[in-house]
């Protein structure tokens, strides 16, 4: 059993998963447990949506200034 | 050897895009120098391209100067950040090793590299300044969205570096960040004034 490759693989995976204790954020823990899975697998869905809203909000807030900021950013590489 | 580096680099890239949490956890336990070499090779190739665009010439002196300046700046910043994260992490009670931070933090260079390359390409295809037409505004929105998304991705990888690299819990990550961020802002201002980075995105 000890030398079984499947057992070894499961053991290695278990050790990897248990590397850090589960995250606790006090009273916010249930909310944390609900939100974080969205970022664990394919976080791009959430990130791109949030980034789109932020860009739109910035445009509403800054107006033409945003276009000038982008011109500056484009020269920033 | 080259095939191993390339295979692991592609595997890590895909992992960081699709499952960043599991990938960073795997890298912190079984990652090694091959993973770091893969990222740095990509960074250096990207910088050759950026140096070409920055100098706007094929003059060897200008190319070497721009490439050297950018690479020295990035390597120095990387080493300083790794050391900073390790020392601050230890200060707040982290149990990680320097080697793990070196591996996990090197992965955060990926969003930086993608941003630099995307900005360079956009500079090449649609050189600034943007105008206030519909298309100019639309491009600005797309550019800002992309930059913010990459910035969030970088932030997520920063969190995972402290989580798995230094084995810290949320409270300690926040305390460590309260020490690291002001130092990072100060360093960015210095780098901007020296003229190495115009955008503090490393």
Short mmCIF file of C-alpha atoms in Angstrom, two decimals:
data_model
loop_
_atom_site.label_atom_id
_atom_site.label_comp_id
_atom_site.label_asym_id
_atom_site.label_seq_id
_atom_site.Cartn_x
_atom_site.Cartn_y
_atom_site.Cartn_z
CA UNK A 1 0.00 0.00 0.00
CA UNK A 2 2.76 2.45 1.02
CA UNK A 3 4.63 1.96 -2.28
CA UNK A 4 1.48 2.15 -4.40
CA UNK A 5 1.89 4.98 -6.99
CA UNK A 6 -1.77 6.03 -6.63
CA UNK A 7 -1.39 6.23 -2.86
CA UNK A 8 1.82 8.25 -3.31
CA UNK A 9 0.10 10.61 -5.74
CA UNK A 10 -2.92 11.12 -3.42
CA UNK A 11 -0.58 11.64 -0.46
CA UNK A 12 1.45 14.23 -2.37
CA UNK A 13 -1.74 16.04 -3.44
CA UNK A 14 -3.08 15.95 0.12
CA UNK A 15 0.15 17.45 1.47
CA UNK A 16 0.03 20.15 -1.21
CA UNK A 17 -3.58 21.06 -0.39
CA UNK A 18 -2.90 21.09 3.36
CA UNK A 19 0.25 23.20 2.95
CA UNK A 20 -1.53 26.23 4.43
CA UNK A 21 -4.40 26.11 6.95
CA UNK A 22 -7.85 27.16 5.66
CA UNK A 23 -8.26 30.91 5.48
CA UNK A 24 -10.30 32.57 8.23
CA UNK A 25 -11.34 36.23 8.12
CA UNK A 26 -13.46 36.43 11.26
CA UNK A 27 -17.13 37.27 10.68
CA UNK A 28 -16.46 37.69 6.95
CA UNK A 29 -15.43 34.02 6.54
CA UNK A 30 -18.77 32.84 4.97
CA UNK A 31 -18.63 35.71 2.44
CA UNK A 32 -14.96 34.94 1.75
CA UNK A 33 -15.79 31.26 1.12
CA UNK A 34 -18.52 32.28 -1.32
CA UNK A 35 -16.51 34.86 -3.28
CA UNK A 36 -13.06 33.25 -3.49
CA UNK A 37 -14.07 30.21 -5.64
CA UNK A 38 -14.86 32.72 -8.43
CA UNK A 39 -11.15 33.62 -8.49
CA UNK A 40 -9.75 30.11 -8.12
CA UNK A 41 -10.80 28.74 -11.53
CA UNK A 42 -10.94 30.93 -14.67
CA UNK A 43 -10.78 34.23 -12.77
CA UNK A 44 -10.81 36.11 -16.09
CA UNK A 45 -14.59 36.09 -16.21
CA UNK A 46 -14.75 38.19 -13.05
CA UNK A 47 -11.59 40.22 -13.66
CA UNK A 48 -12.53 41.33 -17.18
CA UNK A 49 -16.07 42.20 -16.12
CA UNK A 50 -14.82 44.23 -13.13
CA UNK A 51 -12.15 45.91 -15.27
CA UNK A 52 -14.78 46.81 -17.90
CA UNK A 53 -17.00 48.43 -15.27
CA UNK A 54 -14.04 50.33 -13.80
CA UNK A 55 -13.03 51.60 -17.26
CA UNK A 56 -16.62 52.69 -17.98
CA UNK A 57 -16.87 54.35 -14.55
CA UNK A 58 -13.55 56.14 -15.14
CA UNK A 59 -14.83 57.43 -18.49
CA UNK A 60 -18.04 58.71 -16.91
CA UNK A 61 -16.01 60.34 -14.09
CA UNK A 62 -13.04 61.69 -16.07
CA UNK A 63 -14.48 62.11 -19.58
CA UNK A 64 -11.90 63.20 -22.21
CA UNK A 65 -9.18 63.12 -19.53
CA UNK A 66 -9.24 59.29 -19.79
CA UNK A 67 -8.28 59.49 -23.47
CA UNK A 68 -5.31 61.69 -22.52
CA UNK A 69 -4.30 59.24 -19.77
CA UNK A 70 -4.35 56.38 -22.29
CA UNK A 71 -2.10 58.39 -24.62
CA UNK A 72 0.36 58.78 -21.74
CA UNK A 73 0.11 55.10 -20.77
CA UNK A 74 0.77 54.04 -24.35
CA UNK A 75 4.10 55.85 -24.20
CA UNK A 76 4.90 54.23 -20.88
CA UNK A 77 6.40 50.92 -21.96
CA UNK B 1 16.55 20.99 -21.79
CA UNK B 2 15.05 23.71 -24.01
CA UNK B 3 11.97 21.56 -24.56
CA UNK B 4 11.54 21.06 -20.80
CA UNK B 5 11.82 24.81 -20.17
CA UNK B 6 9.33 25.58 -22.97
CA UNK B 7 6.88 22.86 -21.90
CA UNK B 8 6.92 23.94 -18.26
CA UNK B 9 6.65 27.62 -19.22
CA UNK B 10 3.55 26.97 -21.36
CA UNK B 11 2.08 24.74 -18.63
CA UNK B 12 2.68 27.41 -15.98
CA UNK B 13 1.28 30.19 -18.20
CA UNK B 14 -1.88 28.23 -18.89
CA UNK B 15 -2.15 27.30 -15.21
CA UNK B 16 -1.80 30.92 -14.09
CA UNK B 17 -4.53 31.94 -16.52
CA UNK B 18 -7.02 29.14 -15.85
CA UNK B 19 -6.24 28.04 -12.27
CA UNK B 20 -3.93 30.58 -10.62
CA UNK B 21 -4.65 29.34 -7.08
CA UNK B 22 -3.79 25.68 -7.73
CA UNK B 23 -0.84 26.60 -10.00
CA UNK B 24 0.80 28.90 -7.44
CA UNK B 25 0.23 26.26 -4.74
CA UNK B 26 1.85 23.60 -6.96
CA UNK B 27 4.78 25.88 -7.82
CA UNK B 28 5.39 26.70 -4.17
CA UNK B 29 5.71 23.01 -3.34
CA UNK B 30 7.34 21.48 -6.42
CA UNK B 31 8.54 24.44 -8.51
CA UNK B 32 12.25 24.77 -9.30
CA UNK B 33 14.80 26.84 -11.19
CA UNK B 34 13.50 25.60 -14.59
CA UNK B 35 10.22 27.46 -13.97
CA UNK B 36 12.09 30.67 -13.14
CA UNK B 37 14.39 30.33 -16.17
CA UNK B 38 11.35 29.95 -18.48
CA UNK B 39 9.77 33.19 -17.29
CA UNK B 40 13.02 35.13 -17.44
CA UNK B 41 13.75 33.91 -20.99
CA UNK B 42 10.32 35.23 -22.04
CA UNK B 43 10.98 38.52 -20.21
CA UNK B 44 14.35 38.99 -21.94
CA UNK B 45 12.91 38.23 -25.40
CA UNK B 46 10.10 40.71 -24.69
CA UNK B 47 12.61 43.37 -23.64
CA UNK B 48 14.59 43.01 -26.87
CA UNK B 49 11.38 43.84 -28.74
CA UNK B 50 10.60 46.77 -26.39
CA UNK B 51 14.17 48.11 -26.69
CA UNK B 52 13.75 48.08 -30.48
CA UNK B 53 10.60 50.16 -30.18
CA UNK B 54 11.93 52.48 -27.50
CA UNK B 55 15.09 53.41 -29.37
CA UNK B 56 13.23 53.66 -32.73
CA UNK B 57 16.48 52.70 -34.42
CA UNK B 58 18.65 49.69 -35.15
CA UNK B 59 21.76 51.44 -33.85
CA UNK B 60 23.58 48.85 -31.70
CA UNK B 61 24.56 51.41 -29.02
CA UNK B 62 21.00 52.69 -28.55
CA UNK B 63 19.57 49.15 -28.58
CA UNK B 64 22.10 47.87 -26.03
CA UNK B 65 21.61 50.96 -23.86
CA UNK B 66 17.80 50.65 -23.82
CA UNK B 67 17.84 46.88 -23.32
CA UNK B 68 20.51 47.14 -20.61
CA UNK B 69 18.68 49.92 -18.77
CA UNK B 70 15.33 48.09 -18.82
CA UNK B 71 16.79 44.69 -17.91
CA UNK B 72 18.97 46.06 -15.10
CA UNK B 73 15.98 47.95 -13.71
CA UNK B 74 13.71 44.90 -13.82
CA UNK B 75 16.29 42.46 -12.39
CA UNK B 76 17.16 44.90 -9.59
CA UNK B 77 13.47 45.54 -8.83
CA UNK B 78 12.73 41.82 -8.87
CA UNK B 79 15.55 41.01 -6.43
CA UNK B 80 14.61 43.90 -4.17
CA UNK B 81 10.93 42.86 -4.16
CA UNK B 82 11.75 39.20 -3.44
CA UNK B 83 13.99 40.23 -0.56
CA UNK B 84 11.40 42.74 0.68
CA UNK B 85 8.57 40.18 0.60
CA UNK B 86 10.75 37.59 2.36
CA UNK B 87 11.96 39.94 5.11
CA UNK B 88 8.55 41.55 5.72
CA UNK B 89 6.92 38.09 5.55
CA UNK B 90 9.33 36.79 8.20
CA UNK B 91 8.73 39.93 10.28
CA UNK B 92 4.98 39.24 10.42
CA UNK B 93 5.50 35.54 11.22
CA UNK B 94 5.74 33.86 7.79
CA UNK B 95 7.14 30.34 7.57
CA UNK B 96 8.15 30.33 3.91
CA UNK B 97 11.56 30.00 2.30
CA UNK B 98 13.42 32.47 0.10
CA UNK B 99 13.54 29.90 -2.74
CA UNK B 100 9.73 29.62 -2.78
CA UNK B 101 9.33 33.41 -2.94
CA UNK B 102 11.86 33.56 -5.80
CA UNK B 103 9.79 31.01 -7.79
CA UNK B 104 6.31 32.35 -7.03
CA UNK B 105 7.22 36.04 -7.48
CA UNK B 106 8.85 35.30 -10.86
CA UNK B 107 5.40 34.19 -12.06
CA UNK B 108 4.04 37.67 -11.35
CA UNK B 109 6.32 38.98 -14.12
CA UNK B 110 3.93 37.41 -16.61
CA UNK B 111 1.13 40.05 -16.38
CA UNK B 112 3.83 42.74 -16.43
CA UNK B 113 5.37 41.30 -19.58
CA UNK B 114 1.97 40.95 -21.28
CA UNK B 115 1.15 44.58 -20.43
CA UNK B 116 4.49 45.84 -21.76
CA UNK B 117 4.11 43.85 -24.99
CA UNK B 118 0.46 44.89 -25.46
CA UNK B 119 1.36 48.56 -24.86
CA UNK B 120 4.25 48.28 -27.33
CA UNK B 121 2.06 46.68 -30.00
CA UNK B 122 -0.67 49.25 -29.52
CA UNK B 123 2.02 51.97 -29.79
CA UNK B 124 3.20 50.40 -33.04
CA UNK B 125 -0.26 49.89 -34.60
CA UNK B 126 -2.06 52.95 -33.20
CA UNK B 127 0.57 55.48 -32.10
CA UNK B 128 -0.57 58.05 -29.51
CA UNK B 129 -1.97 60.68 -29.03
CA UNK B 130 -5.54 59.41 -29.14
CA UNK B 131 -8.19 61.81 -30.32
CA UNK B 132 -11.70 62.37 -29.00
CA UNK B 133 -13.54 60.57 -31.81
CA UNK B 134 -15.76 57.57 -31.15
CA UNK B 135 -12.97 55.17 -32.14
CA UNK B 136 -10.43 56.99 -29.95
CA UNK B 137 -12.73 56.74 -26.94
CA UNK B 138 -13.51 53.10 -27.65
CA UNK B 139 -9.82 52.23 -27.91
CA UNK B 140 -9.17 54.09 -24.65
CA UNK B 141 -11.88 52.07 -22.90
CA UNK B 142 -10.47 48.78 -24.20
CA UNK B 143 -6.91 49.79 -23.24
CA UNK B 144 -7.93 50.81 -19.71
CA UNK B 145 -10.03 47.63 -19.26
CA UNK B 146 -7.12 45.44 -20.35
CA UNK B 147 -4.65 47.29 -18.12
CA UNK B 148 -6.95 47.09 -15.08
CA UNK B 149 -7.62 43.36 -15.68
CA UNK B 150 -3.86 42.67 -15.88
CA UNK B 151 -3.31 44.78 -12.78
CA UNK B 152 -5.92 42.72 -10.88
CA UNK B 153 -4.26 39.52 -12.11
CA UNK B 154 -0.90 40.83 -10.85
CA UNK B 155 -2.53 41.71 -7.52
CA UNK B 156 -3.95 38.21 -7.25
CA UNK B 157 -0.55 36.64 -7.90
CA UNK B 158 0.97 38.99 -5.31
CA UNK B 159 -1.56 37.74 -2.75
CA UNK B 160 -0.83 34.11 -3.69
CA UNK B 161 2.94 34.74 -3.37
CA UNK B 162 2.43 35.86 0.22
CA UNK B 163 -0.11 33.09 0.87
CA UNK B 164 1.93 30.16 -0.46
CA UNK B 165 5.42 31.64 -0.68
CA UNK B 166 5.43 32.89 2.91
CA UNK B 167 2.51 30.74 4.22
CA UNK B 168 0.67 33.75 5.62
CA UNK B 169 -2.99 34.10 6.62
CA UNK B 170 -5.16 37.01 5.43
CA UNK B 171 -4.58 39.22 8.50
CA UNK B 172 -0.82 38.90 8.23
CA UNK B 173 -0.95 39.46 4.44
CA UNK B 174 -2.74 42.76 5.10
CA UNK B 175 -0.14 43.79 7.70
CA UNK B 176 2.71 42.82 5.34
CA UNK B 177 1.06 44.78 2.50
CA UNK B 178 0.72 47.86 4.74
CA UNK B 179 4.53 47.77 5.03
CA UNK B 180 5.35 46.72 1.43
CA UNK B 181 3.01 49.11 -0.49
CA UNK B 182 4.35 52.47 0.83
CA UNK B 183 7.91 51.25 0.20
CA UNK B 184 6.88 50.16 -3.32
CA UNK B 185 5.30 53.54 -4.07
CA UNK B 186 8.43 55.36 -2.85
CA UNK B 187 10.64 53.10 -4.97
CA UNK B 188 8.41 53.65 -8.06
CA UNK B 189 8.73 57.43 -7.69
CA UNK B 190 12.53 57.12 -7.53
CA UNK B 191 12.59 54.83 -10.60
CA UNK B 192 10.33 57.25 -12.48
CA UNK B 193 12.59 60.19 -11.64
CA UNK B 194 15.69 58.25 -12.69
CA UNK B 195 13.88 57.51 -15.98
CA UNK B 196 13.93 53.70 -15.88
CA UNK B 197 10.19 53.02 -15.57
CA UNK B 198 7.64 55.49 -16.76
CA UNK B 199 4.85 53.25 -15.47
CA UNK B 200 5.32 51.65 -12.03
CA UNK B 201 4.01 48.25 -13.08
CA UNK B 202 6.85 45.87 -12.18
#
